[in-house]
Amino acid sequence: MLHSIRDAQPLRVLSRALLGAAALLALGLAPAAPAVAAGFTFTPYPTTKPLPLTKVTFENAEGKTMTLADFKGKVVLLNIWATWCPPCVEEMPTLNKLQVMLGGKDFQVVPLSIDKGGRIAVKSFYDDNFIDHLPIYVDPTTHALDTLNILGTPTTILIDKQGREVARTLGPQDWDKPAVVAQIKRYMAAPAPAKSSQAQPQALQTMAAAATPAAQALR
């Protein structure tokens, strides 16, 4: 249950999550995965095809409400974490390095904290641990846990430029490893979604309106 994820000690959270994953696999409700997929560590939850993501809202460092749609057109590495979670703390420096390596118009690490202390807790953690290239995003309500079906922390979801989930993993990773960087770069190389044009629909409406009198005259 969500309450146990919020309040349990991190090691218990991780154990509960792994047991849940095993149960899903046993029931055939989740795809099995090899221990290592093409040298990459997105296991045990690779998706069989891109999945649309439910809307998730959170706040940035200034308290502005944001959604994942704000990053559409970029590859996003969404990391659900908390300052009280030792595995999360373990991998945070490598996420910081990954943002330095790849961050820009095509890629963004989105570390989404579920700390009840919100922005203050995250800023203090960043300052104490020299995390200087990651933005602050918080969800102190922990609604994202339910919305994204998060079993434990850290959970990391890879999102393509179309805003779809293409992979997820549970547990800490070395995000600056060459194999991981190469995999993410493959998604970064994909074209961004085409922007919809408002001019074309308006032009079609104008043409339709102009054609109506002519059509009536032919009757």
PDB file of N, CA and C in Angstrom, residues 173-215:
ATOM      1  N   GLN A 173      21.378   2.783  -9.744  1.00  0.00           N
ATOM      2  CA  GLN A 173      22.153   2.461 -10.941  1.00  0.00           C
ATOM      3  C   GLN A 173      23.352   3.407 -11.036  1.00  0.00           C
ATOM      4  N   ASP A 174      24.335   2.997 -11.818  1.00  0.00           N
ATOM      5  CA  ASP A 174      25.445   3.887 -12.165  1.00  0.00           C
ATOM      6  C   ASP A 174      25.074   4.587 -13.466  1.00  0.00           C
ATOM      7  N   TRP A 175      24.440   5.739 -13.359  1.00  0.00           N
ATOM      8  CA  TRP A 175      23.844   6.384 -14.530  1.00  0.00           C
ATOM      9  C   TRP A 175      24.858   6.985 -15.482  1.00  0.00           C
ATOM     10  N   ASP A 176      26.093   7.140 -15.044  1.00  0.00           N
ATOM     11  CA  ASP A 176      27.108   7.705 -15.937  1.00  0.00           C
ATOM     12  C   ASP A 176      27.957   6.630 -16.605  1.00  0.00           C
ATOM     13  N   LYS A 177      27.575   5.352 -16.481  1.00  0.00           N
ATOM     14  CA  LYS A 177      28.305   4.281 -17.158  1.00  0.00           C
ATOM     15  C   LYS A 177      28.125   4.400 -18.668  1.00  0.00           C
ATOM     16  N   PRO A 178      29.155   4.067 -19.451  1.00  0.00           N
ATOM     17  CA  PRO A 178      29.074   4.189 -20.912  1.00  0.00           C
ATOM     18  C   PRO A 178      27.889   3.450 -21.531  1.00  0.00           C
ATOM     19  N   ALA A 179      27.563   2.248 -21.032  1.00  0.00           N
ATOM     20  CA  ALA A 179      26.455   1.487 -21.612  1.00  0.00           C
ATOM     21  C   ALA A 179      25.128   2.199 -21.410  1.00  0.00           C
ATOM     22  N   VAL A 180      24.960   2.812 -20.247  1.00  0.00           N
ATOM     23  CA  VAL A 180      23.728   3.545 -19.959  1.00  0.00           C
ATOM     24  C   VAL A 180      23.643   4.793 -20.828  1.00  0.00           C
ATOM     25  N   VAL A 181      24.732   5.532 -20.893  1.00  0.00           N
ATOM     26  CA  VAL A 181      24.766   6.761 -21.693  1.00  0.00           C
ATOM     27  C   VAL A 181      24.479   6.452 -23.158  1.00  0.00           C
ATOM     28  N   ALA A 182      25.050   5.372 -23.669  1.00  0.00           N
ATOM     29  CA  ALA A 182      24.840   5.002 -25.073  1.00  0.00           C
ATOM     30  C   ALA A 182      23.380   4.675 -25.340  1.00  0.00           C
ATOM     31  N   GLN A 183      22.735   3.984 -24.408  1.00  0.00           N
ATOM     32  CA  GLN A 183      21.323   3.641 -24.585  1.00  0.00           C
ATOM     33  C   GLN A 183      20.452   4.894 -24.621  1.00  0.00           C
ATOM     34  N   ILE A 184      20.708   5.813 -23.712  1.00  0.00           N
ATOM     35  CA  ILE A 184      19.931   7.051 -23.676  1.00  0.00           C
ATOM     36  C   ILE A 184      20.167   7.871 -24.941  1.00  0.00           C
ATOM     37  N   LYS A 185      21.399   7.887 -25.424  1.00  0.00           N
ATOM     38  CA  LYS A 185      21.708   8.647 -26.640  1.00  0.00           C
ATOM     39  C   LYS A 185      20.929   8.130 -27.844  1.00  0.00           C
ATOM     40  N   ARG A 186      20.631   6.847 -27.864  1.00  0.00           N
ATOM     41  CA  ARG A 186      19.852   6.300 -28.979  1.00  0.00           C
ATOM     42  C   ARG A 186      18.455   6.909 -29.000  1.00  0.00           C
ATOM     43  N   TYR A 187      17.883   7.105 -27.835  1.00  0.00           N
ATOM     44  CA  TYR A 187      16.569   7.753 -27.782  1.00  0.00           C
ATOM     45  C   TYR A 187      16.682   9.243 -28.094  1.00  0.00           C
ATOM     46  N   MET A 188      17.776   9.850 -27.682  1.00  0.00           N
ATOM     47  CA  MET A 188      17.979  11.268 -27.978  1.00  0.00           C
ATOM     48  C   MET A 188      18.098  11.521 -29.473  1.00  0.00           C
ATOM     49  N   ALA A 189      18.606  10.541 -30.219  1.00  0.00           N
ATOM     50  CA  ALA A 189      18.800  10.704 -31.664  1.00  0.00           C
ATOM     51  C   ALA A 189      17.494  10.655 -32.435  1.00  0.00           C
ATOM     52  N   ALA A 190      16.428  10.175 -31.811  1.00  0.00           N
ATOM     53  CA  ALA A 190      15.131  10.106 -32.489  1.00  0.00           C
ATOM     54  C   ALA A 190      14.586  11.513 -32.704  1.00  0.00           C
ATOM     55  N   PRO A 191      13.828  11.735 -33.795  1.00  0.00           N
ATOM     56  CA  PRO A 191      13.275  13.070 -34.045  1.00  0.00           C
ATOM     57  C   PRO A 191      12.233  13.450 -33.007  1.00  0.00           C
ATOM     58  N   ALA A 192      12.158  14.724 -32.716  1.00  0.00           N
ATOM     59  CA  ALA A 192      11.142  15.227 -31.793  1.00  0.00           C
ATOM     60  C   ALA A 192       9.788  15.199 -32.475  1.00  0.00           C
ATOM     61  N   PRO A 193       8.685  15.126 -31.702  1.00  0.00           N
ATOM     62  CA  PRO A 193       7.356  15.132 -32.315  1.00  0.00           C
ATOM     63  C   PRO A 193       7.098  16.438 -33.049  1.00  0.00           C
ATOM     64  N   ALA A 194       6.417  16.347 -34.177  1.00  0.00           N
ATOM     65  CA  ALA A 194       6.103  17.542 -34.965  1.00  0.00           C
ATOM     66  C   ALA A 194       5.136  18.423 -34.198  1.00  0.00           C
ATOM     67  N   LYS A 195       5.395  19.721 -34.234  1.00  0.00           N
ATOM     68  CA  LYS A 195       4.502  20.664 -33.567  1.00  0.00           C
ATOM     69  C   LYS A 195       3.263  20.874 -34.420  1.00  0.00           C
ATOM     70  N   SER A 196       2.104  20.843 -33.767  1.00  0.00           N
ATOM     71  CA  SER A 196       0.854  21.046 -34.501  1.00  0.00           C
ATOM     72  C   SER A 196       0.739  22.498 -34.915  1.00  0.00           C
ATOM     73  N   SER A 197       0.273  22.716 -36.116  1.00  0.00           N
ATOM     74  CA  SER A 197       0.125  24.073 -36.643  1.00  0.00           C
ATOM     75  C   SER A 197      -1.324  24.516 -36.548  1.00  0.00           C
ATOM     76  N   GLN A 198      -1.531  25.705 -35.974  1.00  0.00           N
ATOM     77  CA  GLN A 198      -2.887  26.237 -35.876  1.00  0.00           C
ATOM     78  C   GLN A 198      -3.326  26.871 -37.186  1.00  0.00           C
ATOM     79  N   ALA A 199      -2.339  27.259 -38.011  1.00  0.00           N
ATOM     80  CA  ALA A 199      -2.675  27.975 -39.242  1.00  0.00           C
ATOM     81  C   ALA A 199      -3.426  27.081 -40.212  1.00  0.00           C
ATOM     82  N   GLN A 200      -3.016  25.807 -40.304  1.00  0.00           N
ATOM     83  CA  GLN A 200      -3.636  24.921 -41.270  1.00  0.00           C
ATOM     84  C   GLN A 200      -5.117  24.684 -40.987  1.00  0.00           C
ATOM     85  N   PRO A 201      -5.520  24.344 -39.741  1.00  0.00           N
ATOM     86  CA  PRO A 201      -6.946  24.180 -39.476  1.00  0.00           C
ATOM     87  C   PRO A 201      -7.747  25.441 -39.756  1.00  0.00           C
ATOM     88  N   GLN A 202      -7.180  26.612 -39.421  1.00  0.00           N
ATOM     89  CA  GLN A 202      -7.891  27.858 -39.673  1.00  0.00           C
ATOM     90  C   GLN A 202      -8.070  28.080 -41.168  1.00  0.00           C
ATOM     91  N   ALA A 203      -7.047  27.749 -41.957  1.00  0.00           N
ATOM     92  CA  ALA A 203      -7.138  27.909 -43.405  1.00  0.00           C
ATOM     93  C   ALA A 203      -8.197  26.987 -43.983  1.00  0.00           C
ATOM     94  N   LEU A 204      -8.267  25.766 -43.472  1.00  0.00           N
ATOM     95  CA  LEU A 204      -9.272  24.823 -43.955  1.00  0.00           C
ATOM     96  C   LEU A 204     -10.673  25.304 -43.626  1.00  0.00           C
ATOM     97  N   GLN A 205     -10.846  25.895 -42.426  1.00  0.00           N
ATOM     98  CA  GLN A 205     -12.149  26.431 -42.049  1.00  0.00           C
ATOM     99  C   GLN A 205     -12.549  27.573 -42.976  1.00  0.00           C
ATOM    100  N   THR A 206     -11.580  28.437 -43.317  1.00  0.00           N
ATOM    101  CA  THR A 206     -11.859  29.559 -44.217  1.00  0.00           C
ATOM    102  C   THR A 206     -12.273  29.061 -45.590  1.00  0.00           C
ATOM    103  N   MET A 207     -11.565  28.038 -46.092  1.00  0.00           N
ATOM    104  CA  MET A 207     -11.891  27.476 -47.397  1.00  0.00           C
ATOM    105  C   MET A 207     -13.279  26.848 -47.387  1.00  0.00           C
ATOM    106  N   ALA A 208     -13.617  26.173 -46.301  1.00  0.00           N
ATOM    107  CA  ALA A 208     -14.925  25.527 -46.205  1.00  0.00           C
ATOM    108  C   ALA A 208     -16.035  26.563 -46.180  1.00  0.00           C
ATOM    109  N   ALA A 209     -15.799  27.662 -45.446  1.00  0.00           N
ATOM    110  CA  ALA A 209     -16.809  28.712 -45.366  1.00  0.00           C
ATOM    111  C   ALA A 209     -17.020  29.367 -46.725  1.00  0.00           C
ATOM    112  N   ALA A 210     -15.920  29.564 -47.468  1.00  0.00           N
ATOM    113  CA  ALA A 210     -16.020  30.194 -48.780  1.00  0.00           C
ATOM    114  C   ALA A 210     -16.707  29.280 -49.779  1.00  0.00           C
ATOM    115  N   ALA A 211     -16.537  27.987 -49.605  1.00  0.00           N
ATOM    116  CA  ALA A 211     -17.111  27.040 -50.555  1.00  0.00           C
ATOM    117  C   ALA A 211     -18.601  26.833 -50.350  1.00  0.00           C
ATOM    118  N   THR A 212     -19.103  27.135 -49.158  1.00  0.00           N
ATOM    119  CA  THR A 212     -20.514  26.865 -48.857  1.00  0.00           C
ATOM    120  C   THR A 212     -21.470  27.622 -49.765  1.00  0.00           C
ATOM    121  N   PRO A 213     -21.333  28.968 -49.976  1.00  0.00           N
ATOM    122  CA  PRO A 213     -22.258  29.668 -50.883  1.00  0.00           C
ATOM    123  C   PRO A 213     -22.214  29.116 -52.300  1.00  0.00           C
ATOM    124  N   ALA A 214     -21.009  28.761 -52.768  1.00  0.00           N
ATOM    125  CA  ALA A 214     -20.891  28.230 -54.125  1.00  0.00           C
ATOM    126  C   ALA A 214     -21.616  26.903 -54.249  1.00  0.00           C
ATOM    127  N   ALA A 215     -21.499  26.092 -53.222  1.00  0.00           N
ATOM    128  CA  ALA A 215     -22.178  24.795 -53.248  1.00  0.00           C
ATOM    129  C   ALA A 215     -23.687  24.976 -53.244  1.00  0.00           C
TER     130      ALA A 215
END
